[in-house]
Amino acid sequence: MTDAPRDTTANETGPASRPYSPGLEGVVAGETALGYVDGERGRLLYRGYRIGDLVAHGSYPAVANLLWTGDWIPDHHLPTAAIPRAVMTVLRALPPDAKPMDALRTAVSAWGAAQSLAWPPTVEQARALTAFSPSALAAIARLRSGKEPIDPDPSLDLVAGFLYQLTGSVPDAATARALDAYFIVGAEHGFNASTFTARIITSTRSDIASAVTGAIGTMKGPLHGGAPLEVVDQLSRVGSADHAEAWVRDAIDRGERLMGFGHRVYRAYDPRAAALRTVAEGMEHKPDWLKLATEVEDVVLRVLAEKHPDRPLKTNVEFYAAPVLMGVGLSPDLFPATFSLARHAGWTAHVLEQAATNRLIRPDVNYVGPPERDLPT
Ligand code: ACO
């Protein structure tokens, strides 16, 4: 109980006793050499490389390796990994209606229990966990629809391997490439809530599986990783371009958040949304509502600019993640968990970076409760 306030003068217990930024907005909580999110200019760099160039010339395994090691090896190969027997037993025991994010979080936790994960975390651990989770999510999706899991094909790279284990067919190159682009843009994004969670867990010298388990739990919230699912729902409620203006104004007047818009850091157009819009528009199997999405986007941006002239609210990555994920044939209930698969590279790279310069993360808090007092008698 050494943390309890002892001397409770008005100054020490009042909310103004130390500057506080709700949501830690604007607070610098660490240093990283991994990702640079330039919210004002709409730039995203991984170890200095522009996201657009990485999407155009890289692959998810090459990007993951870049984040872990700092080395750019464009043809780096990373297949999906087999699911340990104990983990498969756990997955089979889950209720068939368990949500994919809950099941993936459980799978990563069970994977950790099936390893001896020594401190400090290593690149090999990061690679093994990143290669395990796509197999786990594919197995979760198949088991919940009454199908048997499929073993990894080591000749396929991670994203093609994931689609193969999900569907039973090797995807065509364009489909695998589109999902790979989504994985690249989702790989890393500075001190977002789930990455910060992973770093806090790592700072206690806990293991990499615990850090990623916590990160998945954080990403589950709709304000972080659940948005593409809600983008699909929102577009189906809009229905057609003629209704967009009225629907958007109504939604804002009701105080609703328009999914796929706004960002804590970006004040300019999210560069990941731009990269995914290009991918979505170039896709062979475009979902029918891609056209509707671009029309709704124009209306939303115009109305948000009118309603919030002082706070630029632009399209975020989730808006165009939805058509790409639909276009490659993923069912919407798998969207948040697929985003988690992509973020494994960033989470695990941050775990390595945190461990390399570790200091326990333990911020202060302003006490705003009652002053010291006697228990009622
Ligand atoms: N639709 C309508 N209004 C919005 C939106 C939105 N999407 N986003 C922010 N605003 C408004 C708020 O109502 C607020 O208005 P007020 O000042 O009149 O109350 C103002 O803009 C500022 O909003 P904040 O909540 O302070 O912005 P914050 O930085 O906390 O929120 C967030 C960022 C959570 C992403 C927010 O923009 C949002 O809820 N967006 C919708 C959900 C979404 O798309 N999430 C995915 C984010 S990307 C990712 O996580 C990978």
CSV table of C-alpha atoms and ligand atoms in Angstrom, one decimal:
chain,number,residue,atom,x,y,z
A,1,MET,CA,0.0,0.0,0.0
A,2,THR,CA,3.0,2.3,-0.4
A,3,ASP,CA,1.2,4.1,-3.3
A,4,ALA,CA,-1.6,5.5,-1.1
A,5,PRO,CA,-1.6,9.3,-0.7
A,6,ARG,CA,-0.3,10.1,2.8
A,7,ASP,CA,-0.5,13.9,3.2
A,8,THR,CA,-3.7,15.0,1.6
A,9,THR,CA,-3.6,18.8,1.4
A,10,ALA,CA,-6.0,20.4,-1.1
A,11,ASN,CA,-3.1,21.0,-3.5
A,12,GLU,CA,-2.0,17.4,-3.6
A,13,THR,CA,-5.4,15.9,-4.1
A,14,GLY,CA,-6.9,18.4,-6.5
A,15,PRO,CA,-7.1,17.5,-10.2
A,16,ALA,CA,-4.7,20.4,-11.1
A,17,SER,CA,-1.8,19.1,-9.0
A,18,ARG,CA,0.1,17.9,-12.1
A,19,PRO,CA,-0.6,18.5,-15.8
A,20,TYR,CA,-2.8,15.7,-17.2
A,21,SER,CA,-3.6,15.0,-20.8
A,22,PRO,CA,-6.8,12.8,-21.1
A,23,GLY,CA,-6.0,9.8,-23.3
A,24,LEU,CA,-2.3,10.8,-23.0
A,25,GLU,CA,-2.8,12.9,-26.2
A,26,GLY,CA,0.3,14.8,-27.0
A,27,VAL,CA,2.4,13.0,-24.3
A,28,VAL,CA,5.7,11.5,-25.4
A,29,ALA,CA,5.8,8.1,-23.7
A,30,GLY,CA,8.9,6.6,-25.4
A,31,GLU,CA,11.4,6.5,-28.2
A,32,THR,CA,11.3,4.2,-31.3
A,33,ALA,CA,13.3,3.6,-34.4
A,34,LEU,CA,10.6,1.4,-36.0
A,35,GLY,CA,7.7,3.6,-37.3
A,36,TYR,CA,7.3,7.3,-37.9
A,37,VAL,CA,3.8,8.5,-38.0
A,38,ASP,CA,3.7,12.1,-39.3
A,39,GLY,CA,0.1,13.1,-38.6
A,40,GLU,CA,0.4,16.7,-40.0
A,41,ARG,CA,1.8,15.7,-43.4
A,42,GLY,CA,0.2,12.3,-43.7
A,43,ARG,CA,3.4,10.3,-43.9
A,44,LEU,CA,4.1,6.9,-42.5
A,45,LEU,CA,7.7,5.5,-42.5
A,46,TYR,CA,8.9,2.1,-41.4
A,47,ARG,CA,12.6,2.4,-40.4
A,48,GLY,CA,12.7,5.4,-42.7
A,49,TYR,CA,11.1,3.8,-45.7
A,50,ARG,CA,7.9,5.2,-47.1
A,51,ILE,CA,4.8,3.0,-46.7
A,52,GLY,CA,3.8,3.5,-50.4
A,53,ASP,CA,7.2,2.2,-51.5
A,54,LEU,CA,7.0,-0.7,-49.2
A,55,VAL,CA,3.6,-1.7,-50.6
A,56,ALA,CA,4.8,-1.2,-54.2
A,57,HIS,CA,8.1,-3.1,-53.8
A,58,GLY,CA,7.9,-5.3,-50.7
A,59,SER,CA,6.1,-8.2,-49.1
A,60,TYR,CA,4.8,-8.7,-45.6
A,61,PRO,CA,7.6,-11.1,-44.7
A,62,ALA,CA,10.2,-8.6,-45.9
A,63,VAL,CA,8.6,-5.8,-44.0
A,64,ALA,CA,8.3,-7.9,-40.8
A,65,ASN,CA,12.0,-8.8,-41.1
A,66,LEU,CA,12.8,-5.1,-41.6
A,67,LEU,CA,11.0,-4.2,-38.5
A,68,TRP,CA,12.6,-7.0,-36.4
A,69,THR,CA,16.2,-6.6,-37.7
A,70,GLY,CA,16.5,-3.3,-39.6
A,71,ASP,CA,17.7,-5.3,-42.7
A,72,TRP,CA,15.8,-4.9,-46.0
A,73,ILE,CA,15.8,-8.3,-47.7
A,74,PRO,CA,13.0,-8.0,-50.4
A,75,ASP,CA,12.7,-11.7,-51.0
A,76,HIS,CA,12.7,-12.7,-47.3
A,77,HIS,CA,10.5,-15.9,-47.0
A,78,LEU,CA,8.2,-16.5,-44.0
A,79,PRO,CA,5.7,-19.4,-44.2
A,80,THR,CA,2.9,-20.0,-41.7
A,81,ALA,CA,3.8,-22.4,-38.9
A,82,ALA,CA,2.1,-25.5,-37.6
A,83,ILE,CA,-0.2,-25.3,-34.6
A,84,PRO,CA,1.1,-27.1,-31.5
A,85,ARG,CA,-1.1,-30.0,-30.5
A,86,ALA,CA,-1.9,-28.5,-27.1
A,87,VAL,CA,-3.1,-25.3,-28.8
A,88,MET,CA,-5.3,-27.2,-31.2
A,89,THR,CA,-6.9,-29.0,-28.3
A,90,VAL,CA,-7.7,-25.6,-26.8
A,91,LEU,CA,-9.1,-24.3,-30.1
A,92,ARG,CA,-11.3,-27.3,-30.5
A,93,ALA,CA,-12.7,-26.8,-26.9
A,94,LEU,CA,-13.9,-23.2,-27.6
A,95,PRO,CA,-17.6,-22.7,-28.2
A,96,PRO,CA,-18.3,-22.5,-32.0
A,97,ASP,CA,-19.8,-19.0,-31.6
A,98,ALA,CA,-16.7,-17.6,-29.9
A,99,LYS,CA,-15.7,-14.3,-31.6
A,100,PRO,CA,-12.6,-14.6,-33.7
A,101,MET,CA,-10.7,-12.0,-31.7
A,102,ASP,CA,-11.5,-13.8,-28.5
A,103,ALA,CA,-10.4,-17.1,-30.0
A,104,LEU,CA,-7.2,-15.6,-31.5
A,105,ARG,CA,-6.3,-14.0,-28.1
A,106,THR,CA,-6.9,-17.4,-26.5
A,107,ALA,CA,-4.8,-19.1,-29.2
A,108,VAL,CA,-1.8,-16.8,-28.6
A,109,SER,CA,-2.1,-17.2,-24.9
A,110,ALA,CA,-2.2,-21.0,-25.3
A,111,TRP,CA,0.8,-20.9,-27.7
A,112,GLY,CA,2.8,-19.0,-25.0
A,113,ALA,CA,1.9,-21.7,-22.5
A,114,ALA,CA,3.1,-24.4,-24.9
A,115,GLN,CA,6.6,-22.7,-25.3
A,116,SER,CA,9.4,-21.9,-22.9
A,117,LEU,CA,9.7,-18.3,-23.7
A,118,ALA,CA,12.8,-17.0,-22.0
A,119,TRP,CA,13.7,-13.4,-21.3
A,120,PRO,CA,14.8,-11.4,-23.2
A,121,PRO,CA,12.5,-11.9,-26.2
A,122,THR,CA,14.3,-12.8,-29.5
A,123,VAL,CA,13.8,-12.3,-33.2
A,124,GLU,CA,13.2,-16.1,-33.4
A,125,GLN,CA,10.3,-15.8,-30.9
A,126,ALA,CA,8.9,-12.9,-32.9
A,127,ARG,CA,9.1,-14.8,-36.2
A,128,ALA,CA,7.6,-18.0,-34.6
A,129,LEU,CA,4.6,-16.1,-33.1
A,130,THR,CA,4.0,-14.1,-36.3
A,131,ALA,CA,4.1,-17.3,-38.3
A,132,PHE,CA,1.8,-19.2,-35.8
A,133,SER,CA,-1.1,-16.8,-35.6
A,134,PRO,CA,-2.3,-16.9,-39.3
A,135,SER,CA,-2.5,-20.7,-38.9
A,136,ALA,CA,-4.5,-20.3,-35.7
A,137,LEU,CA,-7.0,-17.8,-37.2
A,138,ALA,CA,-7.5,-20.0,-40.2
A,139,ALA,CA,-8.1,-23.0,-37.9
A,140,ILE,CA,-10.5,-21.0,-35.8
A,141,ALA,CA,-12.5,-19.9,-38.8
A,142,ARG,CA,-12.7,-23.4,-40.2
A,143,LEU,CA,-13.7,-25.0,-36.8
A,144,ARG,CA,-16.5,-22.5,-36.3
A,145,SER,CA,-18.0,-23.5,-39.6
A,146,GLY,CA,-17.6,-27.2,-38.9
A,147,LYS,CA,-14.5,-27.8,-41.1
A,148,GLU,CA,-11.2,-29.4,-40.3
A,149,PRO,CA,-8.1,-27.2,-40.0
A,150,ILE,CA,-5.5,-27.4,-42.8
A,151,ASP,CA,-1.8,-27.8,-42.3
A,152,PRO,CA,0.6,-25.1,-43.5
A,153,ASP,CA,2.2,-25.3,-46.9
A,154,PRO,CA,5.8,-24.3,-46.3
A,155,SER,CA,6.3,-23.3,-50.0
A,156,LEU,CA,3.8,-20.4,-49.6
A,157,ASP,CA,4.6,-17.1,-48.0
A,158,LEU,CA,2.7,-16.0,-44.9
A,159,VAL,CA,-0.3,-14.3,-46.5
A,160,ALA,CA,-0.9,-16.8,-49.3
A,161,GLY,CA,-0.5,-19.5,-46.7
A,162,PHE,CA,-3.1,-18.0,-44.5
A,163,LEU,CA,-5.6,-17.8,-47.4
A,164,TYR,CA,-4.8,-21.4,-48.3
A,165,GLN,CA,-5.3,-22.6,-44.8
A,166,LEU,CA,-8.6,-20.6,-44.6
A,167,THR,CA,-10.1,-21.7,-47.8
A,168,GLY,CA,-8.4,-24.9,-48.9
A,169,SER,CA,-7.3,-23.4,-52.2
A,170,VAL,CA,-4.0,-21.6,-53.1
A,171,PRO,CA,-5.0,-18.0,-53.8
A,172,ASP,CA,-4.3,-16.4,-57.2
A,173,ALA,CA,-1.3,-14.1,-57.2
A,174,ALA,CA,-3.5,-10.9,-57.4
A,175,THR,CA,-5.6,-11.9,-54.4
A,176,ALA,CA,-2.6,-12.8,-52.3
A,177,ARG,CA,-0.9,-9.5,-53.3
A,178,ALA,CA,-3.9,-7.4,-52.3
A,179,LEU,CA,-4.1,-9.0,-48.8
A,180,ASP,CA,-0.3,-8.8,-48.5
A,181,ALA,CA,-0.6,-5.0,-49.2
A,182,TYR,CA,-3.2,-4.8,-46.4
A,183,PHE,CA,-0.8,-6.7,-44.0
A,184,ILE,CA,2.0,-4.3,-44.9
A,185,VAL,CA,0.0,-1.2,-44.1
A,186,GLY,CA,-1.3,-2.8,-40.9
A,187,ALA,CA,2.1,-3.9,-39.7
A,188,GLU,CA,3.2,-1.0,-37.6
A,189,HIS,CA,1.9,2.4,-36.4
A,190,GLY,CA,3.9,3.9,-33.6
A,191,PHE,CA,2.5,4.1,-30.0
A,192,ASN,CA,-1.1,3.1,-30.8
A,193,ALA,CA,-3.1,1.6,-27.9
A,194,SER,CA,-2.3,-2.1,-28.6
A,195,THR,CA,1.4,-1.5,-29.2
A,196,PHE,CA,1.7,0.6,-26.1
A,197,THR,CA,-0.1,-2.3,-24.2
A,198,ALA,CA,2.5,-4.8,-25.6
A,199,ARG,CA,5.3,-2.5,-24.5
A,200,ILE,CA,3.9,-2.1,-21.0
A,201,ILE,CA,3.6,-5.8,-20.6
A,202,THR,CA,7.2,-6.3,-21.9
A,203,SER,CA,8.5,-3.6,-19.5
A,204,THR,CA,7.6,-5.9,-16.6
A,205,ARG,CA,9.9,-8.6,-18.2
A,206,SER,CA,6.9,-10.7,-19.1
A,207,ASP,CA,7.1,-12.8,-22.3
A,208,ILE,CA,6.3,-12.0,-25.9
A,209,ALA,CA,3.1,-14.2,-26.0
A,210,SER,CA,1.7,-12.3,-23.0
A,211,ALA,CA,2.5,-9.0,-24.7
A,212,VAL,CA,0.7,-10.0,-27.9
A,213,THR,CA,-2.2,-11.5,-26.0
A,214,GLY,CA,-2.7,-8.2,-24.2
A,215,ALA,CA,-2.3,-6.3,-27.5
A,216,ILE,CA,-5.0,-8.4,-29.2
A,217,GLY,CA,-7.4,-7.6,-26.2
A,218,THR,CA,-6.7,-3.9,-26.7
A,219,MET,CA,-7.2,-4.1,-30.5
A,220,LYS,CA,-10.6,-5.7,-30.0
A,221,GLY,CA,-12.2,-2.4,-29.1
A,222,PRO,CA,-14.1,-0.7,-32.0
A,223,LEU,CA,-12.2,2.6,-31.5
A,224,HIS,CA,-9.0,0.7,-32.5
A,225,GLY,CA,-9.4,-2.4,-34.6
A,226,GLY,CA,-13.1,-3.0,-35.0
A,227,ALA,CA,-13.8,-0.2,-37.5
A,228,PRO,CA,-13.7,-2.1,-40.9
A,229,LEU,CA,-16.5,-4.3,-39.7
A,230,GLU,CA,-18.5,-1.2,-38.9
A,231,VAL,CA,-17.6,0.4,-42.2
A,232,VAL,CA,-19.3,-2.4,-44.0
A,233,ASP,CA,-22.3,-2.1,-41.7
A,234,GLN,CA,-22.4,1.7,-42.1
A,235,LEU,CA,-22.3,1.5,-45.9
A,236,SER,CA,-25.1,-1.1,-46.0
A,237,ARG,CA,-27.2,1.3,-43.9
A,238,VAL,CA,-26.5,4.2,-46.3
A,239,GLY,CA,-27.6,1.9,-49.1
A,240,SER,CA,-27.1,4.2,-52.1
A,241,ALA,CA,-25.3,7.4,-53.0
A,242,ASP,CA,-28.5,9.4,-53.2
A,243,HIS,CA,-29.1,8.8,-49.5
A,244,ALA,CA,-25.5,9.6,-48.4
A,245,GLU,CA,-25.9,13.3,-47.7
A,246,ALA,CA,-29.0,12.9,-45.5
A,247,TRP,CA,-27.8,9.8,-43.8
A,248,VAL,CA,-24.4,11.3,-42.9
A,249,ARG,CA,-26.0,14.6,-41.6
A,250,ASP,CA,-28.5,12.6,-39.5
A,251,ALA,CA,-25.8,10.3,-38.1
A,252,ILE,CA,-23.6,13.3,-37.0
A,253,ASP,CA,-26.7,15.1,-35.5
A,254,ARG,CA,-27.3,11.9,-33.5
A,255,GLY,CA,-23.7,12.2,-32.2
A,256,GLU,CA,-22.6,9.0,-34.1
A,257,ARG,CA,-19.0,8.4,-35.1
A,258,LEU,CA,-18.6,7.8,-38.8
A,259,MET,CA,-16.5,4.7,-39.0
A,260,GLY,CA,-13.3,4.9,-41.0
A,261,PHE,CA,-12.9,8.6,-40.4
A,262,GLY,CA,-10.8,10.6,-37.8
A,263,HIS,CA,-7.6,9.7,-36.1
A,264,ARG,CA,-5.8,10.6,-33.0
A,265,VAL,CA,-2.6,11.4,-34.8
A,266,TYR,CA,-3.4,12.1,-38.5
A,267,ARG,CA,-4.8,15.5,-39.4
A,268,ALA,CA,-4.0,14.8,-43.1
A,269,TYR,CA,-5.4,11.9,-45.3
A,270,ASP,CA,-4.1,8.6,-43.7
A,271,PRO,CA,-1.3,7.4,-46.1
A,272,ARG,CA,-2.4,3.8,-45.5
A,273,ALA,CA,-5.9,4.6,-46.7
A,274,ALA,CA,-4.4,6.1,-49.8
A,275,ALA,CA,-2.3,3.0,-50.4
A,276,LEU,CA,-5.3,0.7,-49.8
A,277,ARG,CA,-7.6,2.7,-52.0
A,278,THR,CA,-5.1,2.2,-54.9
A,279,VAL,CA,-5.1,-1.6,-54.1
A,280,ALA,CA,-8.9,-1.7,-53.9
A,281,GLU,CA,-9.4,0.1,-57.2
A,282,GLY,CA,-6.9,-2.2,-58.9
A,283,MET,CA,-8.5,-5.4,-57.6
A,284,GLU,CA,-10.0,-7.9,-60.0
A,285,HIS,CA,-12.9,-8.9,-57.7
A,286,LYS,CA,-13.9,-5.5,-56.4
A,287,PRO,CA,-16.9,-5.5,-54.0
A,288,ASP,CA,-19.9,-3.9,-55.6
A,289,TRP,CA,-20.0,-1.2,-53.0
A,290,LEU,CA,-16.5,0.1,-53.7
A,291,LYS,CA,-18.1,2.8,-55.9
A,292,LEU,CA,-20.6,3.6,-53.1
A,293,ALA,CA,-17.7,3.8,-50.6
A,294,THR,CA,-15.9,6.4,-52.7
A,295,GLU,CA,-19.1,8.4,-53.1
A,296,VAL,CA,-19.9,8.2,-49.4
A,297,GLU,CA,-16.3,9.2,-48.5
A,298,ASP,CA,-16.6,12.5,-50.5
A,299,VAL,CA,-19.9,13.3,-48.7
A,300,VAL,CA,-18.5,12.5,-45.2
A,301,LEU,CA,-15.3,14.5,-45.8
A,302,ARG,CA,-17.3,17.5,-46.9
A,303,VAL,CA,-19.8,17.3,-43.9
A,304,LEU,CA,-17.1,16.7,-41.3
A,305,ALA,CA,-15.1,19.7,-42.6
A,306,GLU,CA,-18.2,21.8,-42.3
A,307,LYS,CA,-19.1,20.5,-38.8
A,308,HIS,CA,-15.5,20.5,-37.4
A,309,PRO,CA,-13.7,23.4,-39.2
A,310,ASP,CA,-11.0,23.5,-36.5
A,311,ARG,CA,-10.3,19.7,-36.3
A,312,PRO,CA,-9.4,18.1,-39.7
A,313,LEU,CA,-11.1,14.7,-39.7
A,314,LYS,CA,-10.0,12.6,-42.7
A,315,THR,CA,-10.4,9.1,-44.0
A,316,ASN,CA,-8.4,6.5,-41.9
A,317,VAL,CA,-7.0,3.2,-42.9
A,318,GLU,CA,-10.1,1.2,-41.9
A,319,PHE,CA,-12.3,2.8,-44.6
A,320,TYR,CA,-10.4,1.2,-47.5
A,321,ALA,CA,-9.4,-1.9,-45.5
A,322,ALA,CA,-13.0,-2.9,-45.7
A,323,PRO,CA,-13.2,-3.2,-49.6
A,324,VAL,CA,-9.7,-4.9,-49.7
A,325,LEU,CA,-10.7,-7.5,-47.1
A,326,MET,CA,-14.1,-8.1,-48.8
A,327,GLY,CA,-12.4,-8.3,-52.2
A,328,VAL,CA,-10.1,-11.1,-51.1
A,329,GLY,CA,-13.1,-13.0,-49.9
A,330,LEU,CA,-12.7,-12.7,-46.1
A,331,SER,CA,-16.0,-12.7,-44.2
A,332,PRO,CA,-16.5,-9.4,-42.2
A,333,ASP,CA,-16.4,-11.2,-38.8
A,334,LEU,CA,-12.7,-12.0,-39.5
A,335,PHE,CA,-11.7,-8.4,-40.2
A,336,PRO,CA,-10.5,-7.4,-36.7
A,337,ALA,CA,-8.6,-10.6,-36.2
A,338,THR,CA,-6.9,-10.2,-39.6
A,339,PHE,CA,-5.8,-6.7,-38.7
A,340,SER,CA,-4.3,-8.3,-35.6
A,341,LEU,CA,-2.4,-10.8,-37.7
A,342,ALA,CA,-0.9,-7.9,-39.7
A,343,ARG,CA,0.0,-6.0,-36.6
A,344,HIS,CA,2.0,-8.9,-35.2
A,345,ALA,CA,5.1,-7.7,-37.0
A,346,GLY,CA,4.9,-4.3,-35.3
A,347,TRP,CA,3.9,-5.6,-31.9
A,348,THR,CA,6.7,-8.1,-31.7
A,349,ALA,CA,9.3,-5.5,-33.1
A,350,HIS,CA,8.2,-3.2,-30.3
A,351,VAL,CA,8.6,-6.0,-27.8
A,352,LEU,CA,12.2,-6.5,-29.0
A,353,GLU,CA,12.8,-2.7,-28.9
A,354,GLN,CA,11.3,-2.3,-25.4
A,355,ALA,CA,13.3,-5.2,-24.1
A,356,ALA,CA,16.6,-3.9,-25.5
A,357,THR,CA,16.3,-0.6,-23.5
A,358,ASN,CA,13.9,-1.7,-20.8
A,359,ARG,CA,12.6,0.4,-18.1
A,360,LEU,CA,9.4,-0.5,-16.2
A,361,ILE,CA,6.5,1.7,-17.6
A,362,ARG,CA,4.7,3.1,-14.6
A,363,PRO,CA,3.3,6.6,-15.0
A,364,ASP,CA,1.9,8.8,-12.3
A,365,VAL,CA,-1.8,9.6,-11.7
A,366,ASN,CA,-3.4,12.6,-10.1
A,367,TYR,CA,-5.5,11.5,-7.2
A,368,VAL,CA,-9.0,13.2,-7.4
A,369,GLY,CA,-10.8,11.2,-4.7
A,370,PRO,CA,-11.8,12.3,-1.2
A,371,PRO,CA,-9.1,13.6,1.2
A,372,GLU,CA,-7.8,11.4,3.9
A,373,ARG,CA,-10.6,10.7,6.4
A,374,ASP,CA,-11.7,8.4,9.2
A,375,LEU,CA,-14.0,5.4,8.6
A,376,PRO,CA,-17.6,6.1,9.7
A,377,THR,CA,-18.2,4.6,13.2
B,1,ACO,N1,-17.2,10.9,-36.9
B,1,ACO,C1,-17.8,12.0,-36.4
B,1,ACO,N2,-17.2,12.8,-35.6
B,1,ACO,C2,-15.9,12.5,-35.2
B,1,ACO,C3,-15.3,11.4,-35.7
B,1,ACO,C4,-16.0,10.5,-36.6
B,1,ACO,N3,-15.4,9.4,-37.1
B,1,ACO,N4,-14.0,11.4,-35.1
B,1,ACO,C5,-13.9,12.4,-34.3
B,1,ACO,N5,-15.1,13.1,-34.4
B,1,ACO,C6,-15.4,14.4,-33.7
B,1,ACO,C7,-15.7,14.1,-32.2
B,1,ACO,O1,-17.1,13.9,-32.1
B,1,ACO,C8,-15.2,15.3,-31.6
B,1,ACO,O2,-16.2,16.3,-31.7
B,1,ACO,P1,-16.5,17.4,-30.5
B,1,ACO,O3,-15.2,18.0,-30.2
B,1,ACO,O4,-17.5,18.2,-31.0
B,1,ACO,O5,-16.9,16.5,-29.3
B,1,ACO,C9,-14.0,15.7,-32.4
B,1,ACO,O6,-14.2,15.1,-33.7
B,1,ACO,C10,-12.7,15.2,-31.8
B,1,ACO,O7,-12.8,13.9,-31.6
B,1,ACO,P2,-12.0,13.1,-30.5
B,1,ACO,O8,-12.8,12.0,-29.9
B,1,ACO,O9,-11.3,14.0,-29.5
B,1,ACO,O10,-10.9,12.4,-31.4
B,1,ACO,P3,-9.9,11.2,-30.9
B,1,ACO,O11,-8.6,11.6,-31.3
B,1,ACO,O12,-10.1,10.9,-29.5
B,1,ACO,O13,-10.6,10.0,-31.7
B,1,ACO,C11,-10.9,8.2,-33.1
B,1,ACO,C12,-9.9,9.3,-32.7
B,1,ACO,C13,-11.2,7.3,-31.8
B,1,ACO,C14,-10.3,7.3,-34.1
B,1,ACO,C15,-12.2,8.9,-33.6
B,1,ACO,O14,-11.9,9.7,-34.7
B,1,ACO,C16,-13.3,7.9,-34.0
B,1,ACO,O15,-14.0,7.4,-33.1
B,1,ACO,N6,-13.3,7.4,-35.3
B,1,ACO,C17,-14.3,6.4,-35.7
B,1,ACO,C18,-13.8,5.0,-35.4
B,1,ACO,C19,-12.6,4.6,-36.3
B,1,ACO,O16,-12.7,4.9,-37.6
B,1,ACO,N7,-11.7,3.9,-35.7
B,1,ACO,C20,-10.5,3.4,-36.5
B,1,ACO,C21,-9.3,4.3,-36.2
B,1,ACO,S1,-7.9,3.9,-37.1
B,1,ACO,C22,-7.2,2.6,-36.2
B,1,ACO,O17,-7.3,2.4,-35.1
B,1,ACO,C23,-6.3,1.7,-37.0
